[in-house]
PDB file of C-alpha atoms and ligand atoms in Angstrom:
ATOM      1  CA  MET A   1       0.462  24.413  -2.289  1.00  0.00           C
ATOM      2  CA  LYS A   2       0.874  21.928   0.520  1.00  0.00           C
ATOM      3  CA  ASP A   3      -2.287  19.786   1.255  1.00  0.00           C
ATOM      4  CA  ASN A   4      -3.651  19.551   4.733  1.00  0.00           C
ATOM      5  CA  ASN A   5      -6.208  16.585   3.820  1.00  0.00           C
ATOM      6  CA  ILE A   6      -3.709  14.114   2.717  1.00  0.00           C
ATOM      7  CA  ILE A   7      -1.495  12.073   5.132  1.00  0.00           C
ATOM      8  CA  THR A   8       0.567   9.687   3.449  1.00  0.00           C
ATOM      9  CA  ILE A   9       2.001   6.463   4.742  1.00  0.00           C
ATOM     10  CA  ASP A  10       5.142   5.012   2.724  1.00  0.00           C
ATOM     11  CA  GLY A  11       7.197   1.978   3.684  1.00  0.00           C
ATOM     12  CA  PRO A  12       8.210  -1.754   2.977  1.00  0.00           C
ATOM     13  CA  SER A  13       5.852  -4.581   3.109  1.00  0.00           C
ATOM     14  CA  ALA A  14       4.694  -5.603   6.639  1.00  0.00           C
ATOM     15  CA  SER A  15       6.122  -2.431   8.445  1.00  0.00           C
ATOM     16  CA  GLY A  16       2.619  -2.082   9.525  1.00  0.00           C
ATOM     17  CA  LYS A  17       1.465   0.575   6.947  1.00  0.00           C
ATOM     18  CA  GLY A  18      -2.125  -0.980   6.321  1.00  0.00           C
ATOM     19  CA  SER A  19      -3.284  -1.124  10.248  1.00  0.00           C
ATOM     20  CA  LEU A  20      -1.984   2.178  10.870  1.00  0.00           C
ATOM     21  CA  ALA A  21      -3.719   3.884   7.664  1.00  0.00           C
ATOM     22  CA  LYS A  22      -6.573   1.685   8.898  1.00  0.00           C
ATOM     23  CA  VAL A  23      -6.852   3.500  12.350  1.00  0.00           C
ATOM     24  CA  LEU A  24      -6.161   6.626  10.930  1.00  0.00           C
ATOM     25  CA  ALA A  25      -8.531   7.136   8.727  1.00  0.00           C
ATOM     26  CA  LYS A  26     -11.360   5.942  10.805  1.00  0.00           C
ATOM     27  CA  LYS A  27     -10.124   8.205  13.798  1.00  0.00           C
ATOM     28  CA  LEU A  28      -9.875  11.257  11.088  1.00  0.00           C
ATOM     29  CA  LYS A  29     -12.883  10.026   9.462  1.00  0.00           C
ATOM     30  CA  PHE A  30     -10.679  10.423   5.960  1.00  0.00           C
ATOM     31  CA  ILE A  31     -10.769   7.838   3.075  1.00  0.00           C
ATOM     32  CA  SER A  32      -8.233   5.545   2.572  1.00  0.00           C
ATOM     33  CA  LEU A  33      -6.057   4.317  -0.274  1.00  0.00           C
ATOM     34  CA  ASP A  34      -4.507   1.265  -0.008  1.00  0.00           C
ATOM     35  CA  SER A  35      -2.265   1.828  -2.840  1.00  0.00           C
ATOM     36  CA  GLY A  36      -0.852  -1.720  -2.940  1.00  0.00           C
ATOM     37  CA  LEU A  37      -4.200  -3.382  -3.482  1.00  0.00           C
ATOM     38  CA  LEU A  38      -4.686  -1.479  -6.510  1.00  0.00           C
ATOM     39  CA  TYR A  39      -1.251  -2.770  -7.977  1.00  0.00           C
ATOM     40  CA  ARG A  40      -2.551  -6.315  -6.657  1.00  0.00           C
ATOM     41  CA  ALA A  41      -6.192  -5.700  -8.530  1.00  0.00           C
ATOM     42  CA  TYR A  42      -3.769  -4.806 -11.594  1.00  0.00           C
ATOM     43  CA  SER A  43      -1.795  -7.961 -11.393  1.00  0.00           C
ATOM     44  CA  TYR A  44      -4.914 -10.113 -11.364  1.00  0.00           C
ATOM     45  CA  CYS A  45      -6.476  -7.932 -14.276  1.00  0.00           C
ATOM     46  CA  PHE A  46      -2.667  -8.507 -15.956  1.00  0.00           C
ATOM     47  CA  GLU A  47      -2.918 -12.008 -15.505  1.00  0.00           C
ATOM     48  CA  LYS A  48      -6.540 -12.507 -17.053  1.00  0.00           C
ATOM     49  CA  SER A  49      -5.604 -10.253 -19.955  1.00  0.00           C
ATOM     50  CA  PRO A  50      -1.738 -10.130 -20.591  1.00  0.00           C
ATOM     51  CA  ASN A  51      -1.024  -6.648 -22.078  1.00  0.00           C
ATOM     52  CA  HIS A  52      -1.570  -3.246 -20.432  1.00  0.00           C
ATOM     53  CA  LEU A  53      -4.196  -2.081 -22.777  1.00  0.00           C
ATOM     54  CA  ASP A  54      -6.857  -5.018 -21.996  1.00  0.00           C
ATOM     55  CA  ALA A  55      -5.801  -4.988 -18.391  1.00  0.00           C
ATOM     56  CA  LYS A  56      -6.885  -1.352 -18.101  1.00  0.00           C
ATOM     57  CA  LYS A  57     -10.011  -2.370 -19.601  1.00  0.00           C
ATOM     58  CA  TYR A  58     -10.533  -5.411 -17.383  1.00  0.00           C
ATOM     59  CA  PHE A  59      -9.903  -3.230 -14.002  1.00  0.00           C
ATOM     60  CA  SER A  60     -12.187  -0.857 -15.525  1.00  0.00           C
ATOM     61  CA  ASN A  61     -14.884  -3.180 -14.687  1.00  0.00           C
ATOM     62  CA  LEU A  62     -13.968  -3.785 -11.113  1.00  0.00           C
ATOM     63  CA  LYS A  63     -15.096  -1.664  -7.700  1.00  0.00           C
ATOM     64  CA  ILE A  64     -13.536  -0.286  -5.396  1.00  0.00           C
ATOM     65  CA  ASN A  65     -15.531   0.062  -2.043  1.00  0.00           C
ATOM     66  CA  ILE A  66     -14.534   1.357   1.458  1.00  0.00           C
ATOM     67  CA  ILE A  67     -15.884  -1.050   3.895  1.00  0.00           C
ATOM     68  CA  ASP A  68     -14.789  -0.176   7.728  1.00  0.00           C
ATOM     69  CA  HIS A  69     -12.142   2.345   6.554  1.00  0.00           C
ATOM     70  CA  LYS A  70     -10.259  -0.563   4.605  1.00  0.00           C
ATOM     71  CA  MET A  71     -10.503  -0.690   0.631  1.00  0.00           C
ATOM     72  CA  HIS A  72     -11.946  -3.641  -1.005  1.00  0.00           C
ATOM     73  CA  VAL A  73     -12.085  -5.035  -4.629  1.00  0.00           C
ATOM     74  CA  PHE A  74     -15.115  -6.579  -6.199  1.00  0.00           C
ATOM     75  CA  GLU A  75     -15.666  -8.142  -9.424  1.00  0.00           C
ATOM     76  CA  ASN A  76     -18.924  -8.604 -10.594  1.00  0.00           C
ATOM     77  CA  ASN A  77     -20.261  -8.288  -7.320  1.00  0.00           C
ATOM     78  CA  ILE A  78     -17.914 -10.522  -5.573  1.00  0.00           C
ATOM     79  CA  ASP A  79     -15.204  -9.463  -2.920  1.00  0.00           C
ATOM     80  CA  ILE A  80     -11.756 -10.764  -4.502  1.00  0.00           C
ATOM     81  CA  THR A  81      -9.605  -8.873  -1.877  1.00  0.00           C
ATOM     82  CA  PRO A  82      -8.800 -12.390   0.110  1.00  0.00           C
ATOM     83  CA  ILE A  83      -7.337 -13.527  -3.122  1.00  0.00           C
ATOM     84  CA  LEU A  84      -5.926 -10.752  -4.127  1.00  0.00           C
ATOM     85  CA  ARG A  85      -3.974 -10.814  -0.791  1.00  0.00           C
ATOM     86  CA  HIS A  86      -2.158 -14.131  -1.437  1.00  0.00           C
ATOM     87  CA  GLU A  87       1.663 -13.832  -1.801  1.00  0.00           C
ATOM     88  CA  SER A  88       1.239 -14.934  -5.391  1.00  0.00           C
ATOM     89  CA  VAL A  89      -0.315 -11.530  -6.283  1.00  0.00           C
ATOM     90  CA  ALA A  90       2.058  -9.862  -4.207  1.00  0.00           C
ATOM     91  CA  LYS A  91       5.007 -10.809  -6.312  1.00  0.00           C
ATOM     92  CA  SER A  92       3.506 -10.709  -9.717  1.00  0.00           C
ATOM     93  CA  ALA A  93       2.277  -6.959  -8.586  1.00  0.00           C
ATOM     94  CA  SER A  94       6.290  -6.179  -7.489  1.00  0.00           C
ATOM     95  CA  LYS A  95       7.164  -6.954 -10.876  1.00  0.00           C
ATOM     96  CA  LEU A  96       4.603  -5.443 -12.929  1.00  0.00           C
ATOM     97  CA  SER A  97       4.885  -2.377 -10.862  1.00  0.00           C
ATOM     98  CA  SER A  98       8.391  -1.678 -12.370  1.00  0.00           C
ATOM     99  CA  PHE A  99       6.649  -0.866 -15.728  1.00  0.00           C
ATOM    100  CA  LYS A 100       5.620   2.740 -16.790  1.00  0.00           C
ATOM    101  CA  GLU A 101       2.500   1.318 -18.132  1.00  0.00           C
ATOM    102  CA  THR A 102       1.030  -0.017 -14.991  1.00  0.00           C
ATOM    103  CA  ARG A 103       2.159   3.095 -12.912  1.00  0.00           C
ATOM    104  CA  ASP A 104       0.352   5.443 -15.591  1.00  0.00           C
ATOM    105  CA  ASN A 105      -2.736   3.252 -15.714  1.00  0.00           C
ATOM    106  CA  LEU A 106      -3.058   3.714 -12.009  1.00  0.00           C
ATOM    107  CA  ILE A 107      -1.866   7.171 -11.074  1.00  0.00           C
ATOM    108  CA  SER A 108      -5.418   9.244 -11.969  1.00  0.00           C
ATOM    109  CA  ILE A 109      -7.089   6.777 -10.276  1.00  0.00           C
ATOM    110  CA  GLN A 110      -5.257   7.118  -6.811  1.00  0.00           C
ATOM    111  CA  ARG A 111      -4.921  11.201  -7.264  1.00  0.00           C
ATOM    112  CA  ASN A 112      -9.131  10.682  -8.130  1.00  0.00           C
ATOM    113  CA  LEU A 113      -9.707   9.660  -4.608  1.00  0.00           C
ATOM    114  CA  VAL A 114      -8.560  13.066  -3.237  1.00  0.00           C
ATOM    115  CA  SER A 115     -11.604  14.739  -2.100  1.00  0.00           C
ATOM    116  CA  LYS A 116     -12.051  17.416   0.603  1.00  0.00           C
ATOM    117  CA  ASN A 117     -13.025  14.541   3.363  1.00  0.00           C
ATOM    118  CA  GLY A 118      -9.142  13.773   3.868  1.00  0.00           C
ATOM    119  CA  LEU A 119      -7.381  10.646   2.473  1.00  0.00           C
ATOM    120  CA  VAL A 120      -4.970   8.410   4.060  1.00  0.00           C
ATOM    121  CA  ALA A 121      -2.597   7.023   1.314  1.00  0.00           C
ATOM    122  CA  ASP A 122      -0.777   3.866   2.006  1.00  0.00           C
ATOM    123  CA  GLY A 123       2.048   2.021  -0.550  1.00  0.00           C
ATOM    124  CA  ARG A 124       5.607   2.726  -1.782  1.00  0.00           C
ATOM    125  CA  ASP A 125       5.227   6.470  -3.477  1.00  0.00           C
ATOM    126  CA  MET A 126       2.668   7.989  -2.035  1.00  0.00           C
ATOM    127  CA  GLY A 127       4.846  10.540  -0.552  1.00  0.00           C
ATOM    128  CA  THR A 128       7.162  11.042  -3.642  1.00  0.00           C
ATOM    129  CA  VAL A 129       5.386  10.629  -6.910  1.00  0.00           C
ATOM    130  CA  VAL A 130       1.765  10.750  -6.376  1.00  0.00           C
ATOM    131  CA  PHE A 131       0.729  13.289  -3.386  1.00  0.00           C
ATOM    132  CA  PRO A 132       4.219  15.386  -3.010  1.00  0.00           C
ATOM    133  CA  ASN A 133       2.092  18.472  -2.340  1.00  0.00           C
ATOM    134  CA  ALA A 134       0.872  16.290   1.147  1.00  0.00           C
ATOM    135  CA  LYS A 135       1.320  18.039   4.639  1.00  0.00           C
ATOM    136  CA  THR A 136       2.174  15.194   6.526  1.00  0.00           C
ATOM    137  CA  LYS A 137       4.019  12.205   5.176  1.00  0.00           C
ATOM    138  CA  ILE A 138       5.196   9.182   7.156  1.00  0.00           C
ATOM    139  CA  PHE A 139       7.624   6.572   6.005  1.00  0.00           C
ATOM    140  CA  LEU A 140       7.209   3.539   8.459  1.00  0.00           C
ATOM    141  CA  ILE A 141      10.107   0.673   8.797  1.00  0.00           C
ATOM    142  CA  ALA A 142      10.803  -1.737  10.792  1.00  0.00           C
ATOM    143  CA  ASP A 143      13.691  -4.677  10.992  1.00  0.00           C
ATOM    144  CA  GLU A 144      12.735  -7.268   8.372  1.00  0.00           C
ATOM    145  CA  GLU A 145      12.443 -10.225  10.699  1.00  0.00           C
ATOM    146  CA  VAL A 146      10.054  -8.263  13.025  1.00  0.00           C
ATOM    147  CA  ARG A 147       8.132  -7.461   9.507  1.00  0.00           C
ATOM    148  CA  ALA A 148       8.708 -11.476   8.555  1.00  0.00           C
ATOM    149  CA  LYS A 149       6.779 -12.494  12.169  1.00  0.00           C
ATOM    150  CA  ARG A 150       3.981 -10.054  11.495  1.00  0.00           C
ATOM    151  CA  ARG A 151       3.818 -11.218   7.999  1.00  0.00           C
ATOM    152  CA  TYR A 152       3.981 -15.195   9.151  1.00  0.00           C
ATOM    153  CA  ALA A 153       1.237 -14.889  11.905  1.00  0.00           C
ATOM    154  CA  GLU A 154      -0.946 -13.261   8.962  1.00  0.00           C
ATOM    155  CA  LEU A 155      -0.012 -16.133   6.608  1.00  0.00           C
ATOM    156  CA  ILE A 156      -0.412 -19.329   8.968  1.00  0.00           C
ATOM    157  CA  LEU A 157      -3.836 -18.685   9.596  1.00  0.00           C
ATOM    158  CA  ASN A 158      -4.717 -19.751   5.884  1.00  0.00           C
ATOM    159  CA  ASN A 159      -1.739 -21.777   4.752  1.00  0.00           C
ATOM    160  CA  SER A 160      -0.528 -24.182   7.353  1.00  0.00           C
ATOM    161  CA  SER A 161       2.567 -25.018   5.086  1.00  0.00           C
ATOM    162  CA  ILE A 162       4.105 -21.801   5.056  1.00  0.00           C
ATOM    163  CA  THR A 163       7.615 -21.368   7.158  1.00  0.00           C
ATOM    164  CA  MET A 164       9.105 -18.423   8.752  1.00  0.00           C
ATOM    165  CA  LYS A 165      11.932 -18.798   5.917  1.00  0.00           C
ATOM    166  CA  SER A 166      10.037 -18.662   2.980  1.00  0.00           C
ATOM    167  CA  VAL A 167       8.345 -15.423   4.764  1.00  0.00           C
ATOM    168  CA  LEU A 168      11.985 -13.607   5.413  1.00  0.00           C
ATOM    169  CA  ARG A 169      13.196 -14.698   2.055  1.00  0.00           C
ATOM    170  CA  ASP A 170       9.956 -13.159  -0.207  1.00  0.00           C
ATOM    171  CA  ILE A 171      10.049  -9.906   2.473  1.00  0.00           C
ATOM    172  CA  ARG A 172      13.668  -9.375   1.364  1.00  0.00           C
ATOM    173  CA  ASP A 173      13.281  -9.958  -2.665  1.00  0.00           C
ATOM    174  CA  ARG A 174       9.923  -7.607  -2.579  1.00  0.00           C
ATOM    175  CA  ASP A 175      12.096  -5.147  -0.305  1.00  0.00           C
ATOM    176  CA  ASP A 176      14.933  -5.482  -3.034  1.00  0.00           C
ATOM    177  CA  ALA A 177      12.428  -4.983  -6.173  1.00  0.00           C
ATOM    178  CA  ASP A 178      10.592  -2.398  -4.537  1.00  0.00           C
ATOM    179  CA  GLN A 179      13.926  -0.395  -3.775  1.00  0.00           C
ATOM    180  CA  LYS A 180      16.186  -0.981  -6.623  1.00  0.00           C
ATOM    181  CA  ARG A 181      13.366  -0.203  -9.157  1.00  0.00           C
ATOM    182  CA  TYR A 182      14.193   2.630 -11.743  1.00  0.00           C
ATOM    183  CA  LEU A 183      10.484   4.168 -11.599  1.00  0.00           C
ATOM    184  CA  SER A 184       8.871   5.301  -8.041  1.00  0.00           C
ATOM    185  CA  PRO A 185      11.121   3.157  -6.033  1.00  0.00           C
ATOM    186  CA  LEU A 186      10.869   3.264  -2.195  1.00  0.00           C
ATOM    187  CA  ILE A 187      12.230   5.895  -0.597  1.00  0.00           C
ATOM    188  CA  PRO A 188      11.445   8.560   2.067  1.00  0.00           C
ATOM    189  CA  ALA A 189      10.058  11.635   1.121  1.00  0.00           C
ATOM    190  CA  LYS A 190      12.778  14.250   2.099  1.00  0.00           C
ATOM    191  CA  ASP A 191       9.905  15.720   4.111  1.00  0.00           C
ATOM    192  CA  ALA A 192       8.829  12.491   5.586  1.00  0.00           C
ATOM    193  CA  LEU A 193       9.013  11.307   9.379  1.00  0.00           C
ATOM    194  CA  VAL A 194      10.583   7.970   9.615  1.00  0.00           C
ATOM    195  CA  ILE A 195       9.019   6.232  12.039  1.00  0.00           C
ATOM    196  CA  ASP A 196      10.550   2.897  13.153  1.00  0.00           C
ATOM    197  CA  SER A 197       7.792   0.593  14.516  1.00  0.00           C
ATOM    198  CA  SER A 198      10.202  -2.325  15.554  1.00  0.00           C
ATOM    199  CA  ASP A 199       9.850  -1.849  19.281  1.00  0.00           C
ATOM    200  CA  LEU A 200       6.589   0.023  19.295  1.00  0.00           C
ATOM    201  CA  THR A 201       3.064  -1.034  19.936  1.00  0.00           C
ATOM    202  CA  GLU A 202       0.666  -0.009  16.910  1.00  0.00           C
ATOM    203  CA  GLU A 203      -0.742   2.533  19.367  1.00  0.00           C
ATOM    204  CA  ASP A 204       2.332   4.030  20.293  1.00  0.00           C
ATOM    205  CA  VAL A 205       2.741   4.245  16.065  1.00  0.00           C
ATOM    206  CA  LEU A 206      -0.666   6.113  16.090  1.00  0.00           C
ATOM    207  CA  ASP A 207       0.225   8.543  18.988  1.00  0.00           C
ATOM    208  CA  LEU A 208       3.285   9.663  17.308  1.00  0.00           C
ATOM    209  CA  THR A 209       1.393  10.287  13.182  1.00  0.00           C
ATOM    210  CA  ILE A 210      -1.151  11.597  15.284  1.00  0.00           C
ATOM    211  CA  LYS A 211       0.927  14.197  17.325  1.00  0.00           C
ATOM    212  CA  TYR A 212       3.317  14.847  13.766  1.00  0.00           C
ATOM    213  CA  TYR A 213      -0.152  15.541  11.829  1.00  0.00           C
ATOM    214  CA  THR A 214      -1.325  17.935  14.417  1.00  0.00           C
ATOM    215  CA  ASP A 215       2.257  19.820  14.252  1.00  0.00           C
ATOM    216  CA  CYS A 216       2.391  19.765  10.542  1.00  0.00           C
ATOM    217  CA  THR A 217      -1.679  20.976  10.069  1.00  0.00           C
ATOM    218  CA  LYS A 218      -0.850  23.942  12.788  1.00  0.00           C
TER     219      LYS A 218
HETATM  220  O1  LIG B   1       1.636  -2.830  -0.362  1.00  0.00           O
HETATM  221  P1  LIG B   1       1.424  -4.132  -1.288  1.00  0.00           P
HETATM  222  O2  LIG B   1       2.261  -5.439   0.009  1.00  0.00           O
HETATM  223  O3  LIG B   1       0.252  -4.714  -0.894  1.00  0.00           O
HETATM  224  O4  LIG B   1       2.252  -3.707  -2.472  1.00  0.00           O
HETATM  225  C1  LIG B   1       2.028  -5.094  -3.299  1.00  0.00           C
HETATM  226  C2  LIG B   1       3.320  -4.525  -4.460  1.00  0.00           C
HETATM  227  O5  LIG B   1       2.932  -3.766  -5.265  1.00  0.00           O
HETATM  228  C3  LIG B   1       4.378  -3.903  -4.003  1.00  0.00           C
HETATM  229  O6  LIG B   1       5.246  -4.873  -3.633  1.00  0.00           O
HETATM  230  C4  LIG B   1       5.000  -2.814  -5.093  1.00  0.00           C
HETATM  231  C5  LIG B   1       3.470  -2.563  -5.543  1.00  0.00           C
HETATM  232  N1  LIG B   1       3.493  -1.047  -5.125  1.00  0.00           N
HETATM  233  C6  LIG B   1       3.965   0.056  -5.573  1.00  0.00           C
HETATM  234  O7  LIG B   1       4.516  -0.441  -6.793  1.00  0.00           O
HETATM  235  N2  LIG B   1       3.839   1.185  -5.567  1.00  0.00           N
HETATM  236  C7  LIG B   1       2.812   1.635  -4.638  1.00  0.00           C
HETATM  237  N3  LIG B   1       2.448   2.564  -4.409  1.00  0.00           N
HETATM  238  C8  LIG B   1       2.110   0.572  -3.851  1.00  0.00           C
HETATM  239  C9  LIG B   1       2.460  -1.153  -4.000  1.00  0.00           C
END
């Protein structure tokens, strides 16, 4: 049976999934699941304990909290989310995400976040693999140049040596790896609404999503 209480938002990096998930969760008072952050946290654990069994154990000591409708990860009461946002962590998360052990170790953590309060889940395989029964599925895309500009604007705040060229290259590499991996590749679910946000504002995307959610759950 389809679940009215789950909204999935999948798409490539810097397509605006995270911002959409945050405003949507706030508006609907839903819990938000940033699955990419879990993959990043897993890759952080794997770096400390480079085999899946120990990485899983290490991961179990981390705490996940929702602050202002965004997921944060804590290690020994320290918020390590800013570390997990580094591009280097994104790259290793993308590599590790192609392994079955990684995906198996994270799937129940993601599904356990479902509650009757509702869930907005963003990532790459939310609508296809993790929550195939979600009633409302969005696949958010944008031109790679638009996404690179957005990502560059974020990264330049903390790293003045970053270049547009390197950001665009990283986005292309990650898209390629995420789309071509054998397990849970980045593809739209058959029943997803595809929204191209290249020429839309964040409000436009939110309005389209709310309208679609209302239609799906009528
Ligand atoms: O959304 P993000 O950039 O934080 O995700 C980091 C990496 O994690 C992404 O390149 C691939 C992986 N990932 C995944 O395989 N499946 C998900 N549902 C979410 C992220």
